[in-house]
Coordinates of N, CA and C and ligand atoms in Angstrom, one line a residue:
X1147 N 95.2 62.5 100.6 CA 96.1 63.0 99.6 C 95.5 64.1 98.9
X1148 N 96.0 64.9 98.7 CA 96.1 66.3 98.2 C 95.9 66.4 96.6
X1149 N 96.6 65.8 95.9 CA 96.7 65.6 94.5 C 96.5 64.1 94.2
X1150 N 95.7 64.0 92.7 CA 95.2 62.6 92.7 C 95.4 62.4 90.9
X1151 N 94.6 63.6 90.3 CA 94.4 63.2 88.7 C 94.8 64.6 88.3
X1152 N 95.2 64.3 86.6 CA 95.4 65.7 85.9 C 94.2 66.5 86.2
X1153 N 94.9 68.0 86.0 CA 94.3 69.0 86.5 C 93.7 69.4 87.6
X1154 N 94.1 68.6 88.7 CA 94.4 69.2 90.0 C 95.9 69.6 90.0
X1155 N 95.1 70.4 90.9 CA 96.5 71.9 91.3 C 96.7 72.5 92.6
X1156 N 97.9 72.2 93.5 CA 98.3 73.2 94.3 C 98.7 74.3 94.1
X1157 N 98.5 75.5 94.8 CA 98.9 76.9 94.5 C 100.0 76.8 95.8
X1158 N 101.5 77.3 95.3 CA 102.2 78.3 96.1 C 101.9 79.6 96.3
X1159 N 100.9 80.4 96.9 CA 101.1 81.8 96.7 C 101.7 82.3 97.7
X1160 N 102.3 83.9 97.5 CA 103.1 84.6 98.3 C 103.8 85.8 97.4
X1161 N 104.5 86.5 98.4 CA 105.0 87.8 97.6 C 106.1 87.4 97.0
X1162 N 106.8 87.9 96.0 CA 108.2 87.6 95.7 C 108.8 87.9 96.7
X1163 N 110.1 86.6 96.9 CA 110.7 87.1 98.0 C 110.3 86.6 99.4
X1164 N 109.0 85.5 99.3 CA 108.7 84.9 100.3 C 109.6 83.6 100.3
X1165 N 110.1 83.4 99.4 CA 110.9 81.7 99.4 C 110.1 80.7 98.6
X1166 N 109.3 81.0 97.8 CA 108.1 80.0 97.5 C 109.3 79.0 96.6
X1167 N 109.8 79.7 95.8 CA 110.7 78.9 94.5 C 111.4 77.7 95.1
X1168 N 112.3 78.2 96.4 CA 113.1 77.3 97.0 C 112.2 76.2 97.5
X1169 N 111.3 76.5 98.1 CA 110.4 75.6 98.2 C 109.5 74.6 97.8
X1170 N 109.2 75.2 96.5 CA 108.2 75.0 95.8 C 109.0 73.5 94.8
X1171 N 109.8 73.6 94.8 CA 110.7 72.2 93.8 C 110.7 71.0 94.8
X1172 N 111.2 71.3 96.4 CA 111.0 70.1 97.2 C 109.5 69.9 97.3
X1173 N 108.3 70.3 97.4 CA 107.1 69.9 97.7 C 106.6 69.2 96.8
X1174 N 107.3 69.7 95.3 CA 106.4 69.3 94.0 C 107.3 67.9 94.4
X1175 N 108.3 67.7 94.2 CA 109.2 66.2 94.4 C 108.4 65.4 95.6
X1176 N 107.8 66.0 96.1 CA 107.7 65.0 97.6 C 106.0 64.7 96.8
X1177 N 105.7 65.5 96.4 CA 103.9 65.3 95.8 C 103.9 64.4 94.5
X1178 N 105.3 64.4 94.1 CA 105.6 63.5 92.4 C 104.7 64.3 91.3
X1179 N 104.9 65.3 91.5 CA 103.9 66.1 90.2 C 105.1 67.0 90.0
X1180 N 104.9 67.9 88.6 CA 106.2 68.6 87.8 C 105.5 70.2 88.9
X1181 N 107.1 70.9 88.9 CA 106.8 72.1 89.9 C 107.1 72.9 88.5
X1182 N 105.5 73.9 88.0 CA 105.4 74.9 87.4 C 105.4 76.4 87.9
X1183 N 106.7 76.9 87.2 CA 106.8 78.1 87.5 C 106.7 79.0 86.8
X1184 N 105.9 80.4 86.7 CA 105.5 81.2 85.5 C 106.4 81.8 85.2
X1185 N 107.5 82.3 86.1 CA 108.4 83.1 86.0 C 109.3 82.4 85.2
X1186 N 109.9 81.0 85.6 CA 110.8 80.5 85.2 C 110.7 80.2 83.6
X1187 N 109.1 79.8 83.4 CA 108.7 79.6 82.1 C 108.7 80.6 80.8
X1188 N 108.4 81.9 82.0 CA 108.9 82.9 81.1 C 109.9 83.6 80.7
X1189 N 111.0 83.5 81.4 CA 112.4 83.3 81.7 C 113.0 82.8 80.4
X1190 N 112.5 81.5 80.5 CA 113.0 80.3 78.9 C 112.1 80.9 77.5
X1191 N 111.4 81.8 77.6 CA 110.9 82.0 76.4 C 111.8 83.1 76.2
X1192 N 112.2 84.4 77.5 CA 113.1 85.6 76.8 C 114.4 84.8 76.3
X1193 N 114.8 83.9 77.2 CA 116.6 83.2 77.0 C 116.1 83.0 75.2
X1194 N 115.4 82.2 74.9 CA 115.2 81.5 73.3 C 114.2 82.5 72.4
X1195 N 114.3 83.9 72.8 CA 113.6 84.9 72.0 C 112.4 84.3 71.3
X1196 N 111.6 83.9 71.9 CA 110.4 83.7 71.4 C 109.6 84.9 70.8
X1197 N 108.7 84.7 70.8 CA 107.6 86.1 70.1 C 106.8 86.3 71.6
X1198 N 106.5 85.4 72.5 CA 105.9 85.3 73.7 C 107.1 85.9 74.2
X1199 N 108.0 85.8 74.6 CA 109.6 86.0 75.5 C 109.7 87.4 75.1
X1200 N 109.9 87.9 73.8 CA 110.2 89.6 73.3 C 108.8 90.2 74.3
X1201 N 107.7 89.7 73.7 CA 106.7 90.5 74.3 C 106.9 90.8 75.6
X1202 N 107.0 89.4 77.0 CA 107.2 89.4 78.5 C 108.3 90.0 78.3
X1203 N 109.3 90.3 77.7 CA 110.7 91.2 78.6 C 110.1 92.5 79.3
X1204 N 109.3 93.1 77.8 CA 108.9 94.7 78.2 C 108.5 94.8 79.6
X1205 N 107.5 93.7 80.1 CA 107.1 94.1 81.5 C 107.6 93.5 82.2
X1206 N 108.4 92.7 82.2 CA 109.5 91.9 83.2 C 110.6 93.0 83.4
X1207 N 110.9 93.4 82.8 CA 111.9 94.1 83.3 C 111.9 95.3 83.9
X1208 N 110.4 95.8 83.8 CA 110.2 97.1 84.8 C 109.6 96.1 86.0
X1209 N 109.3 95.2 86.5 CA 108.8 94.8 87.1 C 107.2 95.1 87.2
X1210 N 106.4 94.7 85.8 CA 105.5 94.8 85.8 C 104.9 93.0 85.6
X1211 N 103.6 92.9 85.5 CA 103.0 92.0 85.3 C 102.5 91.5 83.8
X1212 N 102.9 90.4 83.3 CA 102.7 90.1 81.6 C 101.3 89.9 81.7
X1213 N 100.8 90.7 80.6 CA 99.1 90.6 80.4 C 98.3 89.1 80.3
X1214 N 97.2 89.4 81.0 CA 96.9 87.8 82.0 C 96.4 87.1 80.7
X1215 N 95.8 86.9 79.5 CA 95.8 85.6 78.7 C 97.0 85.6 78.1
X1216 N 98.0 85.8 77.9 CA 99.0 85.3 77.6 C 99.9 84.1 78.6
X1217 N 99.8 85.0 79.9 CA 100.4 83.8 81.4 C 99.5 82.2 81.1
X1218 N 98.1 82.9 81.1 CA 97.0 81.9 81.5 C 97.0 80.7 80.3
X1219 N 97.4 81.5 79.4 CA 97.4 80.5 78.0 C 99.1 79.4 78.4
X1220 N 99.7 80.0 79.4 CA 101.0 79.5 78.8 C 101.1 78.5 80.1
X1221 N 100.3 78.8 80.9 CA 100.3 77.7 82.2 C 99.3 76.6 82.0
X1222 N 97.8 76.8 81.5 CA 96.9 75.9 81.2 C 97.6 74.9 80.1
X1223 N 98.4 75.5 79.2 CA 99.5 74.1 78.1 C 100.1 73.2 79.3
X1224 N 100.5 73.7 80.1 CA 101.6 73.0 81.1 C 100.4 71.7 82.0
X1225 N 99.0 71.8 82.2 CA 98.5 70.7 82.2 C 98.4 69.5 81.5
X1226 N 98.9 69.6 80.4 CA 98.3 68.7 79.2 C 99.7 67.5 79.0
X1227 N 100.7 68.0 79.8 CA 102.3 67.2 79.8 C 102.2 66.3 80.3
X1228 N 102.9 65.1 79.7 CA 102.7 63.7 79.9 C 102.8 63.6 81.5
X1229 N 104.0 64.6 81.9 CA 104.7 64.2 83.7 C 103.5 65.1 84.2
X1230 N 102.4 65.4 84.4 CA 101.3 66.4 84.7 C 100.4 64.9 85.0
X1231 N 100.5 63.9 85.0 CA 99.6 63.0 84.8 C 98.3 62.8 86.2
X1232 N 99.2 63.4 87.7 CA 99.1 63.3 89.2 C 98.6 64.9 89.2
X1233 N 98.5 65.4 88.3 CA 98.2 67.2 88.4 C 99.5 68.0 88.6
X1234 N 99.5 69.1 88.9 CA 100.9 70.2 89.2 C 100.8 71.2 89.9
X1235 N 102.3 71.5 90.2 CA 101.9 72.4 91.8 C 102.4 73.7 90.7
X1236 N 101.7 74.8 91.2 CA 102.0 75.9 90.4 C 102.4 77.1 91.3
X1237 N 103.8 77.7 90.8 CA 104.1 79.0 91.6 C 104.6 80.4 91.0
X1238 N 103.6 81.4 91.4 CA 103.7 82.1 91.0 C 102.7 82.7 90.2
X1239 N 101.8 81.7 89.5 CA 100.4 81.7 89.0 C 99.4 81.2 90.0
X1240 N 98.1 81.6 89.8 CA 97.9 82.8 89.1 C 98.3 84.3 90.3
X1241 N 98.4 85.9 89.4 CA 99.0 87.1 90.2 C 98.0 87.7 90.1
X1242 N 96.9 87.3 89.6 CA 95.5 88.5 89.5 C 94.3 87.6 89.6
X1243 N 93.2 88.2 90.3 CA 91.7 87.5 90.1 C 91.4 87.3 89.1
X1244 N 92.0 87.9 87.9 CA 91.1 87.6 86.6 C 92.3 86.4 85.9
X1245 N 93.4 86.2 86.8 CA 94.2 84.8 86.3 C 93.6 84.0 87.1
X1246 N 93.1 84.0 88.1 CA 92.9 82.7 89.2 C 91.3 82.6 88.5
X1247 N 90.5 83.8 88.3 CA 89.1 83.2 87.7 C 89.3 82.5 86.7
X1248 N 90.1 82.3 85.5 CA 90.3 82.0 84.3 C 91.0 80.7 84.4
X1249 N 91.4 80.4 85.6 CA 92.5 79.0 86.0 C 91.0 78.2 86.5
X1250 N 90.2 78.9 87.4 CA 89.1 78.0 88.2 C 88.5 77.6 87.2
X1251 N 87.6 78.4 86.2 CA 87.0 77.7 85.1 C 87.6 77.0 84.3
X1252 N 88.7 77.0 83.9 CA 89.4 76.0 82.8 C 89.5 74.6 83.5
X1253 N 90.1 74.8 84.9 CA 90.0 73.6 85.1 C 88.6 72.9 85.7
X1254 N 87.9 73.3 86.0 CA 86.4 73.3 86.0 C 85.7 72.0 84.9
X1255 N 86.4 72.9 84.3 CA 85.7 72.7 82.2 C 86.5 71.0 82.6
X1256 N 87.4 70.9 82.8 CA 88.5 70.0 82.5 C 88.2 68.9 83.9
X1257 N 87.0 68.8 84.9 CA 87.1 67.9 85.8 C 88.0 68.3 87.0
X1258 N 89.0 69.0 87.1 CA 90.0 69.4 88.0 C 89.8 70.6 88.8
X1259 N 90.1 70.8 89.6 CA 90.1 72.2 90.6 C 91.1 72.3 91.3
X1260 N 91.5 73.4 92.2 CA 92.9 73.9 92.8 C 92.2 73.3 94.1
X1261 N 92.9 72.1 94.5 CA 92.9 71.4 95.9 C 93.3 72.3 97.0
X1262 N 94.5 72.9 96.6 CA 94.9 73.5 98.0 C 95.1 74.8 97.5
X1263 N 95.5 76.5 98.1 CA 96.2 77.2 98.2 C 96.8 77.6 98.7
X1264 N 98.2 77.4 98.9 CA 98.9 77.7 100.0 C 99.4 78.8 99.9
X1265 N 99.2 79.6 101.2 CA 99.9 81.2 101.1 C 101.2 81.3 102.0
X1266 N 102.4 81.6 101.4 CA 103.4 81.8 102.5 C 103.6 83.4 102.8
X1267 N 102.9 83.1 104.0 CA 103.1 84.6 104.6 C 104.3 85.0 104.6
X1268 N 104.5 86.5 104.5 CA 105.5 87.7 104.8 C 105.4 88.7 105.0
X1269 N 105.7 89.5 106.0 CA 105.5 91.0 106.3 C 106.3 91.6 105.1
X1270 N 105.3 92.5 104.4 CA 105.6 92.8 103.1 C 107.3 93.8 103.5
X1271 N 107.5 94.3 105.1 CA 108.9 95.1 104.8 C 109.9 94.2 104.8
X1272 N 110.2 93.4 104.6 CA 111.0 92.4 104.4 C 111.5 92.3 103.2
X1273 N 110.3 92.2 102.1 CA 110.5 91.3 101.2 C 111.8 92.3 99.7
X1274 N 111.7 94.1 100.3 CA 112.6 94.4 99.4 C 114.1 94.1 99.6
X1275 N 114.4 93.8 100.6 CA 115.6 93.5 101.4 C 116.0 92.4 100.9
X1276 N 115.1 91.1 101.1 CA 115.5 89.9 100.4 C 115.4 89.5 99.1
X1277 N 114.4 90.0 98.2 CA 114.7 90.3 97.1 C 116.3 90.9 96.5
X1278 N 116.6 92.2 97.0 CA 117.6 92.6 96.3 C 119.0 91.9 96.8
X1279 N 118.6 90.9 97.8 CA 120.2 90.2 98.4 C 120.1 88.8 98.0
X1280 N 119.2 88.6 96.6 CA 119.1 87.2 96.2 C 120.2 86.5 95.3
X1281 N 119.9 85.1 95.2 CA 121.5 85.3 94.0 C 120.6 83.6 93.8
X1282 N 120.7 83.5 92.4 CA 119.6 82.2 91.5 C 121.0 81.8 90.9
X1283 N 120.9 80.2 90.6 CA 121.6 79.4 89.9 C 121.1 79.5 88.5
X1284 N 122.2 79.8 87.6 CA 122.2 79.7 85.8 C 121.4 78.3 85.8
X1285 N 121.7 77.1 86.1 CA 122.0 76.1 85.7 C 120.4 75.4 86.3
X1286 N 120.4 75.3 87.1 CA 119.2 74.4 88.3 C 118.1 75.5 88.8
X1287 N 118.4 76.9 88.5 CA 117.3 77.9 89.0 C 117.2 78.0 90.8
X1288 N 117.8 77.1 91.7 CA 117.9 77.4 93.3 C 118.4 78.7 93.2
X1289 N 117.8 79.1 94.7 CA 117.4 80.6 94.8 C 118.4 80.4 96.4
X1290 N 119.2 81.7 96.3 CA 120.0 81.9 97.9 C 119.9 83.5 98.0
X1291 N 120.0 83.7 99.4 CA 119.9 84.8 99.9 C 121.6 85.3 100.5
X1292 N 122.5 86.3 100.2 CA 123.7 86.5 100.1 C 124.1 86.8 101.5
X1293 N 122.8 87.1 102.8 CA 123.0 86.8 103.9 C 122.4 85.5 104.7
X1294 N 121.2 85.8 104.5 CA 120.5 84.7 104.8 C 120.5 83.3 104.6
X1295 N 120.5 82.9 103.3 CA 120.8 81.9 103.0 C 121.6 81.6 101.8
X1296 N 123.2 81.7 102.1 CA 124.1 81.6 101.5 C 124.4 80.1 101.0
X1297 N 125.1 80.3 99.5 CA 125.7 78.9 99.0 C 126.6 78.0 99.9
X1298 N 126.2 77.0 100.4 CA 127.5 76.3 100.9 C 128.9 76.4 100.1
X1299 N 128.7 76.0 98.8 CA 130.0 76.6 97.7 C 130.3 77.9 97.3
X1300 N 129.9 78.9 98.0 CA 130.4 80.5 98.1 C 130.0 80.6 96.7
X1301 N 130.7 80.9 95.8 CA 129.8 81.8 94.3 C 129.1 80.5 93.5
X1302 N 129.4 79.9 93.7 CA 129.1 78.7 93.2 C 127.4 78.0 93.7
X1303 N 126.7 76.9 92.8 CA 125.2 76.5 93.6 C 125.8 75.4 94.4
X1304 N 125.3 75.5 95.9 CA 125.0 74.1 96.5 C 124.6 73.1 95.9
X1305 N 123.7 73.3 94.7 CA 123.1 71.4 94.6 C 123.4 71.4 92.9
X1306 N 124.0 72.0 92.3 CA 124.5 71.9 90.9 C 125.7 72.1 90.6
X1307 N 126.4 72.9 91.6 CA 128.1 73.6 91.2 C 127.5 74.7 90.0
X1308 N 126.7 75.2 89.4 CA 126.1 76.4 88.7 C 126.7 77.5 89.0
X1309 N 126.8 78.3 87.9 CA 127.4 79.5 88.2 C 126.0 80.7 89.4
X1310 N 126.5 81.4 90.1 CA 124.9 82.3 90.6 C 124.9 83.5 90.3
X1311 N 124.1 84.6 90.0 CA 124.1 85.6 89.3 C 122.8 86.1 90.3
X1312 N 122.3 87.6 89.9 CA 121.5 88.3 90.8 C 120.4 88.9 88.9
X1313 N 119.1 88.4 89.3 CA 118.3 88.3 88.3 C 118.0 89.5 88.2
X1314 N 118.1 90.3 86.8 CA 117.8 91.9 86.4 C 117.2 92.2 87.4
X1315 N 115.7 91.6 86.7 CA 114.5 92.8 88.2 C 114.5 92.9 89.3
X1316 N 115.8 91.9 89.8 CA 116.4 92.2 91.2 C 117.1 93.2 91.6
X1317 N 117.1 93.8 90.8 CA 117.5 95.2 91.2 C 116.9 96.2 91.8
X1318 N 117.4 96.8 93.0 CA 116.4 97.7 94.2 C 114.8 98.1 93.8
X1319 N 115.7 99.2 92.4 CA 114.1 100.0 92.2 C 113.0 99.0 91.2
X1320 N 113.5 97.8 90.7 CA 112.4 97.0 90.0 C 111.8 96.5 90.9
X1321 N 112.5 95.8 92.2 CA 112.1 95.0 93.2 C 111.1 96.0 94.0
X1322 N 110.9 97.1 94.2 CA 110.4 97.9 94.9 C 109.2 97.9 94.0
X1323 N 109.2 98.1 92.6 CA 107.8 98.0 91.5 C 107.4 96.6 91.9
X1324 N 108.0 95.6 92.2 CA 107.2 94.4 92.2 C 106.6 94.2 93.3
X1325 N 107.0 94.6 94.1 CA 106.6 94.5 95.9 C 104.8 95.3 95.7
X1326 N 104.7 96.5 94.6 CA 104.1 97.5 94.9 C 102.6 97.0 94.1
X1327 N 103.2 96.0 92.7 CA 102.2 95.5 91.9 C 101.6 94.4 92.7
X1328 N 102.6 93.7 93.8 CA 101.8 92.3 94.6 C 101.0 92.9 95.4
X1329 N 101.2 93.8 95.9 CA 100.5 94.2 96.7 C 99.0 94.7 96.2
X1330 N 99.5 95.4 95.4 CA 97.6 96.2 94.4 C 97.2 95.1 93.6
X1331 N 98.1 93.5 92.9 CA 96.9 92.7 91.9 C 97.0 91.7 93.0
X1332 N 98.0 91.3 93.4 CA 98.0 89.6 93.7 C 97.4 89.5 95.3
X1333 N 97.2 90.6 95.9 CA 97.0 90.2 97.3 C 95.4 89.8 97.1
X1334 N 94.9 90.0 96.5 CA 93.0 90.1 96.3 C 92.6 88.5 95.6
X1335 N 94.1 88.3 95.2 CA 93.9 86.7 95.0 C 93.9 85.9 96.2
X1336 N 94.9 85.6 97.2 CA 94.4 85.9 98.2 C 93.4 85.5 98.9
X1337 N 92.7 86.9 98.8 CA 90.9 86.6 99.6 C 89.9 85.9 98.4
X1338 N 90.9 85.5 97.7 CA 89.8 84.7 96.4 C 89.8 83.2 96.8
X1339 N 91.2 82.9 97.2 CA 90.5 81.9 97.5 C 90.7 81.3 99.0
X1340 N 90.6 82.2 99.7 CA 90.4 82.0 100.9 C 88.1 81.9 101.3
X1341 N 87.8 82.8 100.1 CA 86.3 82.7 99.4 C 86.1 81.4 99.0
X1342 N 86.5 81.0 98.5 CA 86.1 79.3 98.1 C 86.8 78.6 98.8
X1343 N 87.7 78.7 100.2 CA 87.9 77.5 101.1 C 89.3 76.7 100.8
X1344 N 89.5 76.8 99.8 CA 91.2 76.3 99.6 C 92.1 76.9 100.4
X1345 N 92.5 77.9 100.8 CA 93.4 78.6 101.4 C 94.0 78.0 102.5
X1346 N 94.9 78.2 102.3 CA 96.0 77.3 103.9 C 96.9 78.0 104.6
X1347 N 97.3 79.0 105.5 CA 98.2 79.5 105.5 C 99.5 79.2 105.9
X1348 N 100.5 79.5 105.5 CA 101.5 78.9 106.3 C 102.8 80.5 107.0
X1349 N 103.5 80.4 107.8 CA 104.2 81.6 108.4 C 105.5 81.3 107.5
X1350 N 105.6 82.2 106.6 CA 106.8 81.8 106.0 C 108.1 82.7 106.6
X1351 N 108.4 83.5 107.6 CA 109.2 84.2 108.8 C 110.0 83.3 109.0
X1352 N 109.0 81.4 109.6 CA 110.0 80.5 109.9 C 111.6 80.1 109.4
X1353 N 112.3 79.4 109.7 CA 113.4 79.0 109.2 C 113.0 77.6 108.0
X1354 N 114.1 77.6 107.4 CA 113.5 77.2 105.7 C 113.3 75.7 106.4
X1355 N 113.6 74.7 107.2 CA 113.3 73.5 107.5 C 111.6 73.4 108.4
X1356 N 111.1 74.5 108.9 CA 110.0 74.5 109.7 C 109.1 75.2 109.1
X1357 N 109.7 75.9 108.0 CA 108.6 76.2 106.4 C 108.3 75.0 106.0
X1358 N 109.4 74.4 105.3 CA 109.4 73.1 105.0 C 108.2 72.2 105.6
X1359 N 108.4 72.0 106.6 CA 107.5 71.2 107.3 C 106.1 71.4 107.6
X1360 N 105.6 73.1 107.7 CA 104.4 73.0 107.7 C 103.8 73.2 106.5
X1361 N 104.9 73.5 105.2 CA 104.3 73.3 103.5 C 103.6 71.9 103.4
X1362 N 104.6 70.9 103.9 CA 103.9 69.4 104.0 C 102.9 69.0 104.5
X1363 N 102.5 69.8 105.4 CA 101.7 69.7 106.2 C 100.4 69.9 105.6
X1364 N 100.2 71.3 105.2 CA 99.4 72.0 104.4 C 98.8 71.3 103.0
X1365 N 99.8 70.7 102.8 CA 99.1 69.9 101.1 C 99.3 68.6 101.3
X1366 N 99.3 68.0 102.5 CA 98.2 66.5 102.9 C 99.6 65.5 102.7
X1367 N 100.7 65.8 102.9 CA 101.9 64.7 102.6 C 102.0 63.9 103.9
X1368 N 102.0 65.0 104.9 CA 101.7 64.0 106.3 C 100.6 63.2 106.4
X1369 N 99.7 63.6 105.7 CA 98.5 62.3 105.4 C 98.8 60.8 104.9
X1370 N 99.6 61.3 104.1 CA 100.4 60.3 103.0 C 101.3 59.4 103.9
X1371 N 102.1 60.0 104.8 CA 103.1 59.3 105.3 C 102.4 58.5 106.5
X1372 N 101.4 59.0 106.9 CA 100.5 58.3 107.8 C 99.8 56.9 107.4
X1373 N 99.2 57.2 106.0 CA 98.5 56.2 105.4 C 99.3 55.0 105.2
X1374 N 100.7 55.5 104.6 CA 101.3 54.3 104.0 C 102.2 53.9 105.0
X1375 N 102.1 54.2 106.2 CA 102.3 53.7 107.8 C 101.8 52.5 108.2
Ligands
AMP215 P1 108.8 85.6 89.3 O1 110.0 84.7 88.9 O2 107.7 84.7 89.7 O3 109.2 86.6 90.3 O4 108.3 86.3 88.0 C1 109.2 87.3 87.3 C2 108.4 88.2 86.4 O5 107.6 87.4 85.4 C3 107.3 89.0 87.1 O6 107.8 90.2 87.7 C4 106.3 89.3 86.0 O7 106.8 90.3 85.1 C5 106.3 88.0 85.2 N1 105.3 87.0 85.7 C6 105.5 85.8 86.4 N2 104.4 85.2 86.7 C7 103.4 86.0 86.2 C8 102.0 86.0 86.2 N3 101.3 84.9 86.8 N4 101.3 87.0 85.6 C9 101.9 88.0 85.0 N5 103.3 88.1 85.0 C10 104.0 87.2 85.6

C-alpha cells in the first residue's frame, strides 16, 4: 500500500491538459485520502476574494505561476485536516523545484515523504488543443473535453447535472502561456524526482479507462486488491 499515515503524499504530475483533475478525484476515492488541488484551492480563494485569491488572480489570469511560498504555505495547511488522516494525493503541486524542495523538507520535518510521483505523460503539442476545447463543471469541478470527452448531458455535467463553462485561462493565448511556463518551471520537477526514485510514469495518450488503470497500478491499489484477496 502506497499511502499509510498523515503526511504521506502522492503526486499527480503532468502538464495542464494532461487529464490529471479527471483523474486525480477517482484515485484519491479509491486510496480514501482527500484529492488536493492547488488550482482548485485557489480558484475558492478568488470566488470568496480573499487577500490570498486578489493576489493569485494577477498571475492566474495571464497564465502565470503564483509565487511558490504562498502555494506551499496553502497546501502544507491542507495536511493538518482531520480527512488527511491516511495522507493526500496532491495535483498540481508542487510546479517548481523550489515548491517540491520546500514540500520534501516540510514533510521530512513532519515524519512523511512523497511515496509516489506519478507523471502523466503528454506530448506537449497536444496539450494547447485540449486545453482550449475544455469545459469544467460550476458545481463538482469534472473536467470534459468538447470533442474528446464530451458530457453525456450535452451542456450540462454527467455526474452533478452542473452548469459547464470554459475556465478564463482557457483561453487560446493564456493556454499557450501556460503550456510555455510548464515547460521552463515544472518539467525540472520532473527530473527531481525521478533523482530520488519516486517517479512512475504513466502514458497519459491512453484512453481515460486504461489511464485509469495504470494510475492504479502505479500508486499500489492493485497491491491492495491483491492483499485483501
Ligand atoms: P490548474 O487548475 O492546476 O491548471 O491551475 C490554475 C492556475 O493556478 C495556474 O495557471 C497557476 O496560475 C495557479 N497555480 C496552480 N497551482 C500552482 C502551483 N503549484 N504553483 C503556482 N501557481 C499555481
Amino acid at each position: 500500500m502506497v499511502l499509510q499515515a498523515r503526511n504521506d503524499v502522492v503526486l499527480l504530475l503532468g502538464a495542464p491538459g494532461a487529464g490529471k483533475g479527471t483523474q486525480a478525484r477517482v484515485i484519491a476515492d479509491s486510496l480514501g485520502v482527500p484529492h488536493v488541488a492547488s488550482g482548485d484551492l485557489l480558484r475558492g480563494h478568488v470566488r470568496r476574494g480573499t487577500e490570498l485569491g486578489q493576489l493569485a488572480k494577477t498571475y492566474m489570469d495571464r497564465g502565470d505561476l503564483v509565487p511558490d511560498p504562498v502555494v506551499t504555505d496553502m497546501i502544507v495547511e491542507q495536511l493538518d485536516r482531520p480527512e488527511a488522516l491516511r495522507g493526500v494525493l496532491l495535483d498540481g503541486f508542487p510546479r517548481t523545484v523550489s515548491q517540491a524542495e520546500a514540500l520534501d523538507e516540510r514533510l521530512a520535518d513532519r515524519g512523511g515523504a512523497v511515496r509516489a510521483a506519478v507523471y502523466l505523460e503528454m506530448p506537449t503539442a497536444d496539450l494547447v488543443e485540449r486545453l482550449a476545447g475544455r469545459l469544467i463543471c460550476r458545481k463538482c469541478s469534472a473536467s470534459y473535453h468538447q470533442v474528446h470527452n464530451p458530457s453525456p448531458s450535452g451542456s450540462a455535467c454527467g455526474v452533478c447535472g452542473g452548469e459547464l463553462y470554459q475556465r478564463p485561462d482557457d483561453r487560446r493565448d493564456v493556454v499557450e502561456n501556460r503550456v510555455a511556463v510548464y515547460m521552463r518551471d515544472t518539467l525540472p520537477v520532473i527530473q527531481h524526482y525521478e533523482a530520488s526514485g519516486a517517479l512512475r510514469r504513466v502514458d497519459g495518450t491512453k484512453d481515460i479507462e486504461q489511464v485509469r488503470t495504470a494510475l492504479r497500478s502505479a500508486v499500489g491499489l492493485d497491491d491492495l486488491v491483491l492483499a485483501a484477496a
